Tab-separated table of C-alpha atoms in Angstrom:
chain	number	residue	atom	x	y	z
A	14	MET	CA	100.750	80.048	105.145
A	15	ASN	CA	100.099	82.059	101.752
A	16	MET	CA	101.926	85.333	101.219
A	17	ILE	CA	98.684	87.427	102.335
A	18	ASP	CA	98.755	85.697	105.950
A	19	ARG	CA	102.527	86.237	106.078
A	20	ALA	CA	102.239	89.976	105.643
A	21	ARG	CA	99.575	89.840	108.727
A	22	ALA	CA	101.315	88.330	110.395
A	23	ALA	CA	104.279	90.261	110.020
A	24	ALA	CA	102.259	93.544	110.442
A	25	PRO	CA	103.278	94.028	114.331
A	26	ALA	CA	107.119	94.543	113.131
A	27	LEU	CA	106.247	96.293	110.240
A	28	ALA	CA	104.350	99.126	112.218
A	29	ALA	CA	107.222	98.959	114.682
A	30	ALA	CA	109.532	100.108	111.940
A	31	ASP	CA	107.479	102.293	110.502
A	32	ALA	CA	108.758	105.638	112.730
A	33	GLU	CA	112.057	105.104	112.811
A	34	SER	CA	112.505	104.235	108.629
A	35	ALA	CA	110.873	107.741	108.377
A	36	ALA	CA	112.980	109.470	110.827
A	37	GLN	CA	116.096	107.882	108.791
A	38	GLY	CA	114.766	108.433	105.283
A	39	ARG	CA	114.830	104.587	104.325
A	40	LEU	CA	113.292	101.542	105.606
A	41	THR	CA	114.927	99.904	108.371
A	42	GLY	CA	117.161	96.522	108.724
A	43	GLU	CA	113.955	95.200	110.371
A	44	ALA	CA	111.341	96.269	107.990
A	45	VAL	CA	113.797	94.820	105.401
A	46	ALA	CA	113.685	91.498	107.102
A	47	ALA	CA	110.227	91.416	107.713
A	48	LEU	CA	109.221	91.857	103.629
A	49	ASP	CA	111.887	89.035	103.163
A	50	SER	CA	110.510	86.864	106.039
A	51	ILE	CA	106.958	87.356	103.717
A	52	GLY	CA	108.634	86.829	100.159
A	53	VAL	CA	106.657	89.882	98.624
A	54	LEU	CA	110.099	91.157	97.027
A	55	ARG	CA	110.677	88.100	95.143
A	56	ALA	CA	107.177	87.101	94.781
A	57	LEU	CA	106.693	88.281	90.909
A	58	GLN	CA	110.568	86.314	89.993
A	59	PRO	CA	110.062	83.342	87.888
A	60	ALA	CA	110.318	80.308	90.175
A	61	ARG	CA	113.562	78.963	88.299
A	62	TRP	CA	115.620	81.465	89.608
A	63	GLY	CA	113.895	80.954	93.027
A	64	GLY	CA	110.934	83.172	93.010
A	65	GLY	CA	107.495	83.092	94.033
A	66	GLU	CA	105.823	83.629	90.442
A	67	ALA	CA	102.646	84.610	92.376
A	68	HIS	CA	99.501	85.338	90.906
A	69	LEU	CA	98.963	88.745	90.606
A	70	ALA	CA	95.763	89.250	92.992
A	71	GLU	CA	97.637	87.746	95.978
A	72	TYR	CA	100.636	90.191	95.037
A	73	ALA	CA	98.262	92.877	94.930
A	74	GLU	CA	96.742	91.938	98.322
A	75	THR	CA	99.526	91.256	99.905
A	76	VAL	CA	100.760	94.478	99.237
A	77	ILE	CA	97.638	96.131	100.842
A	78	GLU	CA	98.472	94.066	104.067
A	79	ILE	CA	102.025	95.430	103.948
A	80	GLY	CA	100.878	99.288	103.518
A	81	ARG	CA	98.150	99.073	105.933
A	82	ALA	CA	101.004	98.157	108.675
A	83	SER	CA	103.508	100.479	107.075
A	84	ALA	CA	102.559	102.739	103.742
A	85	SER	CA	106.741	103.043	103.521
A	86	ALA	CA	106.872	99.638	103.610
A	87	GLY	CA	103.951	98.679	101.452
A	88	TRP	CA	105.294	101.199	98.856
A	89	VAL	CA	108.945	99.604	98.384
A	90	ALA	CA	107.358	96.370	98.281
A	91	SER	CA	104.998	97.109	95.605
A	92	VAL	CA	108.131	99.144	93.350
A	93	VAL	CA	110.605	96.903	93.628
A	94	GLY	CA	108.636	94.197	94.299
A	95	VAL	CA	107.584	94.136	90.426
A	96	HIS	CA	110.799	94.653	88.931
A	97	PRO	CA	111.739	91.132	88.630
A	98	TRP	CA	108.388	90.317	86.770
A	99	GLN	CA	109.947	93.040	84.642
A	100	ILE	CA	113.380	91.220	84.192
A	101	ALA	CA	112.038	88.361	83.454
A	102	LEU	CA	110.863	89.894	80.665
A	103	PHE	CA	114.399	90.352	79.397
A	104	PRO	CA	116.932	87.843	77.413
A	105	GLU	CA	118.762	85.025	79.263
A	106	GLU	CA	121.899	87.380	79.384
A	107	THR	CA	120.538	90.119	80.961
A	108	GLN	CA	118.465	87.648	83.583
A	109	THR	CA	121.884	85.872	84.117
A	110	GLU	CA	123.721	89.101	85.005
A	111	VAL	CA	121.259	90.326	87.426
A	112	TRP	CA	120.342	87.223	89.365
A	113	GLY	CA	123.307	84.569	88.013
A	114	GLU	CA	125.398	85.085	91.371
A	115	ASP	CA	122.485	86.311	93.834
A	116	PRO	CA	118.981	85.382	92.675
A	117	ALA	CA	117.505	87.266	95.285
A	118	ARG	CA	119.796	90.752	94.147
A	119	ARG	CA	117.020	93.925	94.332
A	120	LEU	CA	116.680	96.939	91.896
A	121	ALA	CA	115.424	99.952	92.177
A	122	SER	CA	113.841	102.012	89.388
A	123	SER	CA	112.754	105.755	87.922
A	124	TYR	CA	110.759	105.295	84.775
A	125	THR	CA	109.820	109.098	84.150
A	126	PRO	CA	112.261	110.089	81.360
A	127	THR	CA	114.246	112.865	83.215
A	128	GLY	CA	117.246	111.726	82.369
A	129	LYS	CA	118.493	110.894	78.536
A	130	ILE	CA	118.867	107.426	76.574
A	131	GLU	CA	120.662	107.541	73.755
A	132	LYS	CA	120.539	104.721	70.945
A	133	VAL	CA	124.274	104.160	69.827
A	134	PRO	CA	125.443	101.442	68.193
A	135	GLY	CA	125.721	98.117	70.481
A	136	GLY	CA	123.154	99.807	73.257
A	137	TYR	CA	122.565	102.994	74.552
A	138	ARG	CA	124.135	106.203	76.321
A	139	VAL	CA	122.419	107.031	79.142
A	140	SER	CA	123.016	109.983	81.270
A	141	GLY	CA	121.215	112.937	83.656
A	142	ARG	CA	119.032	112.726	86.285
A	143	TRP	CA	115.878	110.313	87.425
A	144	SER	CA	113.929	111.275	90.941
A	145	PHE	CA	111.434	109.215	92.965
A	146	SER	CA	113.385	106.026	92.778
A	147	SER	CA	111.620	104.549	95.789
A	148	GLY	CA	113.843	102.208	98.085
A	149	SER	CA	117.116	102.561	96.033
A	150	GLY	CA	119.696	102.469	99.090
A	151	LEU	CA	118.134	99.190	99.855
A	152	CYS	CA	119.178	98.547	95.752
A	153	ASP	CA	121.693	97.279	93.802
A	154	GLY	CA	121.297	98.435	90.786
A	155	VAL	CA	118.710	100.632	88.805
A	156	ILE	CA	115.945	100.296	85.597
A	157	LEU	CA	115.585	103.583	84.451
A	158	GLY	CA	112.964	104.829	81.772
A	159	GLY	CA	113.566	107.550	78.710
A	160	ILE	CA	113.123	108.204	75.197
A	161	ALA	CA	115.385	106.516	72.869
A	162	GLY	CA	114.428	108.011	69.681
A	163	ARG	CA	111.366	106.683	67.669
A	164	ARG	CA	110.452	103.144	66.408
A	165	GLU	CA	108.108	102.121	63.835
A	166	LEU	CA	105.725	99.218	64.703
A	167	GLY	CA	102.719	98.053	62.299
A	168	GLY	CA	103.335	101.271	59.783
A	169	VAL	CA	103.116	103.344	62.797
A	170	GLU	CA	105.955	105.755	64.634
A	171	HIS	CA	105.962	105.908	68.116
A	172	PRO	CA	107.989	107.186	70.618
A	173	ASP	CA	110.408	104.847	71.598
A	174	PHE	CA	110.174	104.559	75.574
A	175	THR	CA	112.515	102.532	76.821
A	176	SER	CA	113.802	100.568	80.046
A	177	VAL	CA	117.366	100.168	80.808
A	178	ILE	CA	119.137	97.857	83.662
A	179	LEU	CA	122.185	99.811	85.351
A	180	ASP	CA	124.646	98.123	87.912
A	181	ALA	CA	125.326	100.389	91.287
A	182	ALA	CA	128.847	100.980	90.042
A	183	ASP	CA	126.755	102.836	86.718
A	184	TYR	CA	125.446	105.455	89.052
A	185	ARG	CA	125.280	107.279	92.351
A	186	ILE	CA	122.454	108.127	94.755
A	187	GLU	CA	121.693	111.909	95.506
A	188	ASP	CA	119.582	112.587	98.807
A	189	ALA	CA	116.984	114.483	97.726
A	190	TRP	CA	113.921	112.931	99.755
A	191	ASN	CA	113.064	115.715	102.134
A	192	VAL	CA	109.298	114.969	101.928
A	193	ALA	CA	106.177	115.148	104.094
A	194	GLY	CA	104.701	111.698	103.106
A	195	LEU	CA	106.229	108.302	102.715
A	196	ARG	CA	109.335	109.353	104.214
A	197	GLY	CA	110.822	106.063	104.615
A	198	THR	CA	110.600	104.937	101.085
A	199	GLY	CA	113.911	106.722	100.791
A	200	SER	CA	112.775	107.939	96.980
A	201	ASN	CA	116.372	109.593	96.235
A	202	ASP	CA	117.812	111.075	92.851
A	203	ILE	CA	119.689	108.323	90.756
A	204	VAL	CA	122.069	110.600	88.942
A	205	VAL	CA	124.271	109.057	85.946
A	206	ASP	CA	126.987	111.033	84.272
A	207	GLY	CA	127.126	109.083	81.045
A	208	VAL	CA	127.408	105.147	80.808
A	209	PHE	CA	126.951	102.700	77.791
A	210	VAL	CA	124.952	99.906	78.469
A	211	PRO	CA	124.598	97.141	75.994
A	212	GLU	CA	121.456	96.437	73.850
A	213	HIS	CA	120.521	93.434	75.639
A	214	ARG	CA	119.844	95.702	78.920
A	215	GLY	CA	117.496	97.713	77.289
A	216	GLN	CA	113.806	96.751	76.438
A	217	SER	CA	111.278	99.031	74.857
A	218	HIS	CA	107.502	100.031	75.847
A	219	VAL	CA	106.453	100.293	72.395
A	220	LEU	CA	106.639	96.500	71.932
A	221	TYR	CA	105.281	96.014	75.899
A	222	THR	CA	102.031	97.863	74.479
A	223	HIS	CA	101.219	97.492	70.919
A	224	GLY	CA	104.098	94.132	70.529
A	225	LEU	CA	101.935	91.707	72.818
A	226	GLY	CA	101.798	89.089	70.082
A	227	THR	CA	105.189	88.727	69.746
A	228	PRO	CA	106.814	87.214	72.532
A	229	LEU	CA	109.653	89.226	74.142
A	230	PRO	CA	112.808	86.972	75.010
A	231	GLY	CA	112.141	86.978	78.624
A	232	GLN	CA	108.439	85.314	77.830
A	233	LYS	CA	110.060	82.297	75.920
A	234	LEU	CA	111.849	81.441	78.711
A	235	ASN	CA	109.583	82.332	81.449
A	236	ASP	CA	106.164	81.281	79.812
A	237	GLY	CA	103.849	81.171	82.805
A	238	PRO	CA	100.949	83.283	82.492
A	239	LEU	CA	102.453	85.993	84.589
A	240	TYR	CA	104.579	86.919	82.342
A	241	ARG	CA	102.061	87.688	79.640
A	242	THR	CA	100.123	90.548	81.471
A	243	PRO	CA	100.384	93.973	80.293
A	244	TRP	CA	103.401	96.065	81.665
A	245	ALA	CA	101.675	99.349	81.804
A	246	VAL	CA	98.277	97.378	83.739
A	247	THR	CA	100.741	95.424	85.938
A	248	PHE	CA	102.724	98.636	87.335
A	249	ASN	CA	99.148	100.419	87.813
A	250	LEU	CA	98.133	97.810	89.331
A	251	ILE	CA	100.737	97.442	92.416
A	252	ILE	CA	101.337	101.154	92.456
A	253	ALA	CA	97.422	101.126	93.042
A	254	ALA	CA	98.141	98.583	96.053
A	255	GLY	CA	100.133	100.704	97.344
A	256	ALA	CA	98.176	103.918	97.763
A	257	VAL	CA	95.092	101.534	98.816
A	258	GLY	CA	96.921	100.293	102.007
A	259	ALA	CA	98.602	103.335	102.899
A	260	SER	CA	94.669	104.355	102.925
A	261	LEU	CA	93.560	101.733	105.207
A	262	GLY	CA	96.612	102.496	107.368
A	263	PHE	CA	95.004	105.552	108.282
A	264	TYR	CA	91.441	104.694	108.300
A	265	ASP	CA	92.595	101.664	111.463
A	266	GLN	CA	94.487	104.580	112.750
A	267	TRP	CA	91.283	106.974	112.385
A	268	VAL	CA	89.147	103.990	113.872
A	269	ALA	CA	91.295	103.362	116.966
A	270	GLU	CA	91.578	107.266	118.039
A	271	THR	CA	87.648	107.926	117.311
A	272	ARG	CA	86.613	105.020	120.088
A	273	THR	CA	87.815	107.028	122.675
A	274	ARG	CA	87.812	110.518	121.870
A	275	ARG	CA	85.996	113.184	122.802
A	276	THR	CA	84.580	116.695	121.857
A	277	ASN	CA	85.485	119.684	123.906
A	278	TYR	CA	82.045	119.182	125.732
A	279	GLY	CA	83.130	115.711	127.219
A	280	GLN	CA	80.692	113.468	124.471
A	281	LEU	CA	82.246	110.521	122.976
A	282	LEU	CA	82.270	111.169	119.095
A	283	ARG	CA	81.901	107.426	118.742
A	284	GLU	CA	78.173	108.370	119.581
A	285	GLU	CA	77.601	111.061	117.108
A	286	HIS	CA	75.650	109.843	114.188
A	287	LEU	CA	77.643	112.315	111.722
A	288	VAL	CA	80.468	110.888	112.709
A	289	GLN	CA	79.425	107.468	112.144
A	290	ASN	CA	77.743	107.670	108.632
A	291	HIS	CA	81.321	109.243	107.673
A	292	LEU	CA	83.049	105.916	108.915
A	293	ALA	CA	80.130	103.972	106.996
A	294	GLU	CA	80.845	105.814	103.813
A	295	ALA	CA	84.904	105.518	104.234
A	296	ALA	CA	84.530	101.734	105.018
A	297	TRP	CA	82.415	101.442	101.904
A	298	GLN	CA	84.947	102.997	99.829
A	299	LEU	CA	87.698	101.427	100.754
A	300	ASP	CA	86.487	97.984	100.493
A	301	ALA	CA	85.148	99.238	96.993
A	302	ALA	CA	88.660	99.876	96.158
A	303	VAL	CA	90.484	96.483	97.265
A	304	LEU	CA	87.568	94.608	95.604
A	305	LYS	CA	88.318	96.653	92.043
A	306	ILE	CA	92.098	95.764	93.112
A	307	ARG	CA	91.689	91.975	93.235
A	308	ARG	CA	89.251	92.341	90.484
A	309	ALA	CA	91.929	93.391	88.176
A	310	GLY	CA	94.521	91.446	89.500
A	311	ASP	CA	92.422	88.146	88.539
A	312	GLU	CA	90.956	89.520	85.381
A	313	LEU	CA	94.861	90.009	84.309
A	314	MET	CA	95.641	86.743	85.147
A	315	GLU	CA	92.829	85.104	83.338
A	316	HIS	CA	93.441	86.329	80.361
A	317	ALA	CA	96.891	85.505	80.165
A	318	GLU	CA	95.888	81.971	81.385
A	319	ARG	CA	93.949	81.637	78.347
A	320	HIS	CA	96.635	83.197	76.075
A	321	GLU	CA	94.588	86.198	75.254
A	322	ILE	CA	95.641	89.274	74.331
A	323	PRO	CA	93.692	92.444	76.148
A	324	THR	CA	92.334	95.039	73.706
A	325	LEU	CA	93.322	98.386	74.052
A	326	GLU	CA	90.155	99.265	75.290
A	327	GLN	CA	90.350	96.855	77.786
A	328	ARG	CA	93.874	97.500	79.049
A	329	ALA	CA	92.455	101.392	79.325
A	330	PHE	CA	89.279	100.195	81.308
A	331	TRP	CA	91.540	98.238	84.260
A	332	ARG	CA	94.381	101.519	84.116
A	333	TRP	CA	91.006	103.439	84.615
A	334	ASP	CA	89.699	101.822	87.181
A	335	ILE	CA	92.516	100.717	89.331
A	336	ALA	CA	93.696	104.273	89.331
A	337	ARG	CA	89.927	105.230	90.102
A	338	ALA	CA	89.729	102.862	92.859
A	339	ALA	CA	93.478	104.260	94.563
A	340	ASN	CA	91.895	107.669	94.684
A	341	ALA	CA	88.678	107.022	95.883
A	342	ALA	CA	90.441	105.358	99.045
A	343	THR	CA	92.106	108.607	99.223
A	344	ASP	CA	88.876	110.077	99.315
A	345	ALA	CA	87.603	107.795	102.192
A	346	VAL	CA	91.223	109.616	103.944
A	347	GLN	CA	90.184	113.106	103.195
A	348	SER	CA	86.516	112.482	104.549
A	349	LEU	CA	87.736	111.279	108.191
A	350	MET	CA	90.523	113.703	108.481
A	351	ARG	CA	87.653	116.506	107.983
A	352	VAL	CA	86.073	114.990	110.825
A	353	SER	CA	89.254	114.303	112.923
A	354	SER	CA	89.533	117.828	114.902
A	355	GLY	CA	91.967	120.953	114.679
A	356	ARG	CA	94.264	118.692	116.729
A	357	SER	CA	95.091	116.225	113.872
A	358	ALA	CA	97.141	119.364	112.292
A	359	PHE	CA	99.600	118.860	114.722
A	360	VAL	CA	102.950	117.477	113.300
A	361	ASP	CA	103.243	115.014	116.177
A	362	HIS	CA	99.737	113.739	116.098
A	363	PRO	CA	99.073	110.192	115.341
A	364	LEU	CA	97.133	110.797	112.513
A	365	GLN	CA	98.707	113.155	110.771
A	366	ALA	CA	101.803	110.560	109.115
A	367	ARG	CA	99.368	108.243	108.105
A	368	PHE	CA	97.182	110.956	106.472
A	369	GLN	CA	100.631	112.464	104.782
A	370	ASP	CA	101.245	108.584	103.703
A	371	ALA	CA	98.239	108.487	101.960
A	372	VAL	CA	98.253	111.502	100.319
A	373	ALA	CA	101.911	111.147	99.021
A	374	ALA	CA	101.060	107.819	97.618
A	375	SER	CA	98.175	109.014	95.492
A	376	SER	CA	99.926	111.622	93.880
A	377	HIS	CA	102.111	108.990	92.183
A	378	ALA	CA	101.597	109.940	87.918
A	379	PHE	CA	100.503	106.627	87.270
A	380	LEU	CA	97.202	107.161	89.370
A	381	PHE	CA	96.487	110.704	87.754
A	382	ASP	CA	93.127	109.481	86.735
A	383	ASP	CA	91.559	112.103	84.291
A	384	PRO	CA	93.613	111.166	81.379
A	385	LEU	CA	92.976	107.642	81.869
A	386	ALA	CA	88.964	108.173	82.696
A	387	LYS	CA	89.557	109.820	78.913
A	388	SER	CA	91.465	107.238	77.513
A	389	TRP	CA	88.926	104.442	78.126
A	390	ALA	CA	85.888	106.497	77.603
A	391	GLY	CA	86.851	107.481	74.009
A	392	ARG	CA	87.536	103.824	73.005
A	393	HIS	CA	84.927	103.068	74.186
A	394	LEU	CA	82.513	105.509	72.632
A	395	GLY	CA	84.563	104.950	69.393
A	396	ALA	CA	86.384	108.628	69.539
A	397	GLU	CA	88.565	109.650	66.661
A	398	LYS	CA	91.045	111.662	69.447
A	399	LEU	CA	92.225	109.250	72.114
A	400	GLU	CA	94.479	110.666	75.128
A	401	ALA	CA	97.533	109.402	74.518
A	402	VAL	CA	98.346	107.148	78.065
A	403	HIS	CA	100.655	104.045	78.119
A	404	LEU	CA	98.454	100.925	77.904
């Protein structure tokens, strides 16, 4: 049984745990056990550490299937599950520190540079607050992002966006997750009072974007094609998969409700032509979103297998295409919600939680597709002024 089939087999358990995960503000033990049974949290970990070293398209489709059953579980699977891929890019010393005693160790993250990462002799000084750390209560460490000064590469200076890895003793988690959607993700705040992080636990995203021709330390150790895919596009892919899974979960619930729902005049809604048309359009958009994500995963791996470095224009297109797919899925959800009757506004209506999950997922900054559209279209047209996004 492949990973996608294992996700489908685990769907009933994930769906059964979803409401309790939302109520407690983090995934239940049953939900985490289901994710472990699927293998998704270690799917992108190198095989030499006991991981799956899976194909990106298979991973993304697995996340979609998990999110279809439980949006919060799908989101945690996508975010926490991608971290082994990034850790694999770090030096052997770092990988050993993270996985040496427990290869199944999980790390959370928060990349938005709201805290301070200062370059100091021998490493970094880290302090401040980072928000939206999904699954942080289930993890034993965190990856934080920040601007560590500036870095020159190829004669051009860039803001040096950097990831650093901290152990659980280096930070505290503050409960700030009072939200309408994705409540079960437990995306709380990470607070660091000021700790030193050694240099081997930090890595510049400038090198991820502009230095793909020079292998990172981990790429020499983990030389499979998975670890040659570009960071920003890979991260965009898994976030979009989580969002599309949430939208499909709403779609499934909407269909189940609409098969038996009647109008105030006793007519079955399933007989209404306009309702049927809304469903057909939504199904088309959702199917297109899944196909876009699958295609991007395949193309990313094909480039990596050929040892080809994708151009900035190609990376910009992938990011735009993936994010637009996720937004199209959310558009489908919005369309169906508009024909769900006034009763769907009640917080205990079966559609309401699914709707809030889908909207919350599509609100992630990496899925804000306007600048991504400009970034690709500007490059495609040869414009001199280009939108500044991570590629």
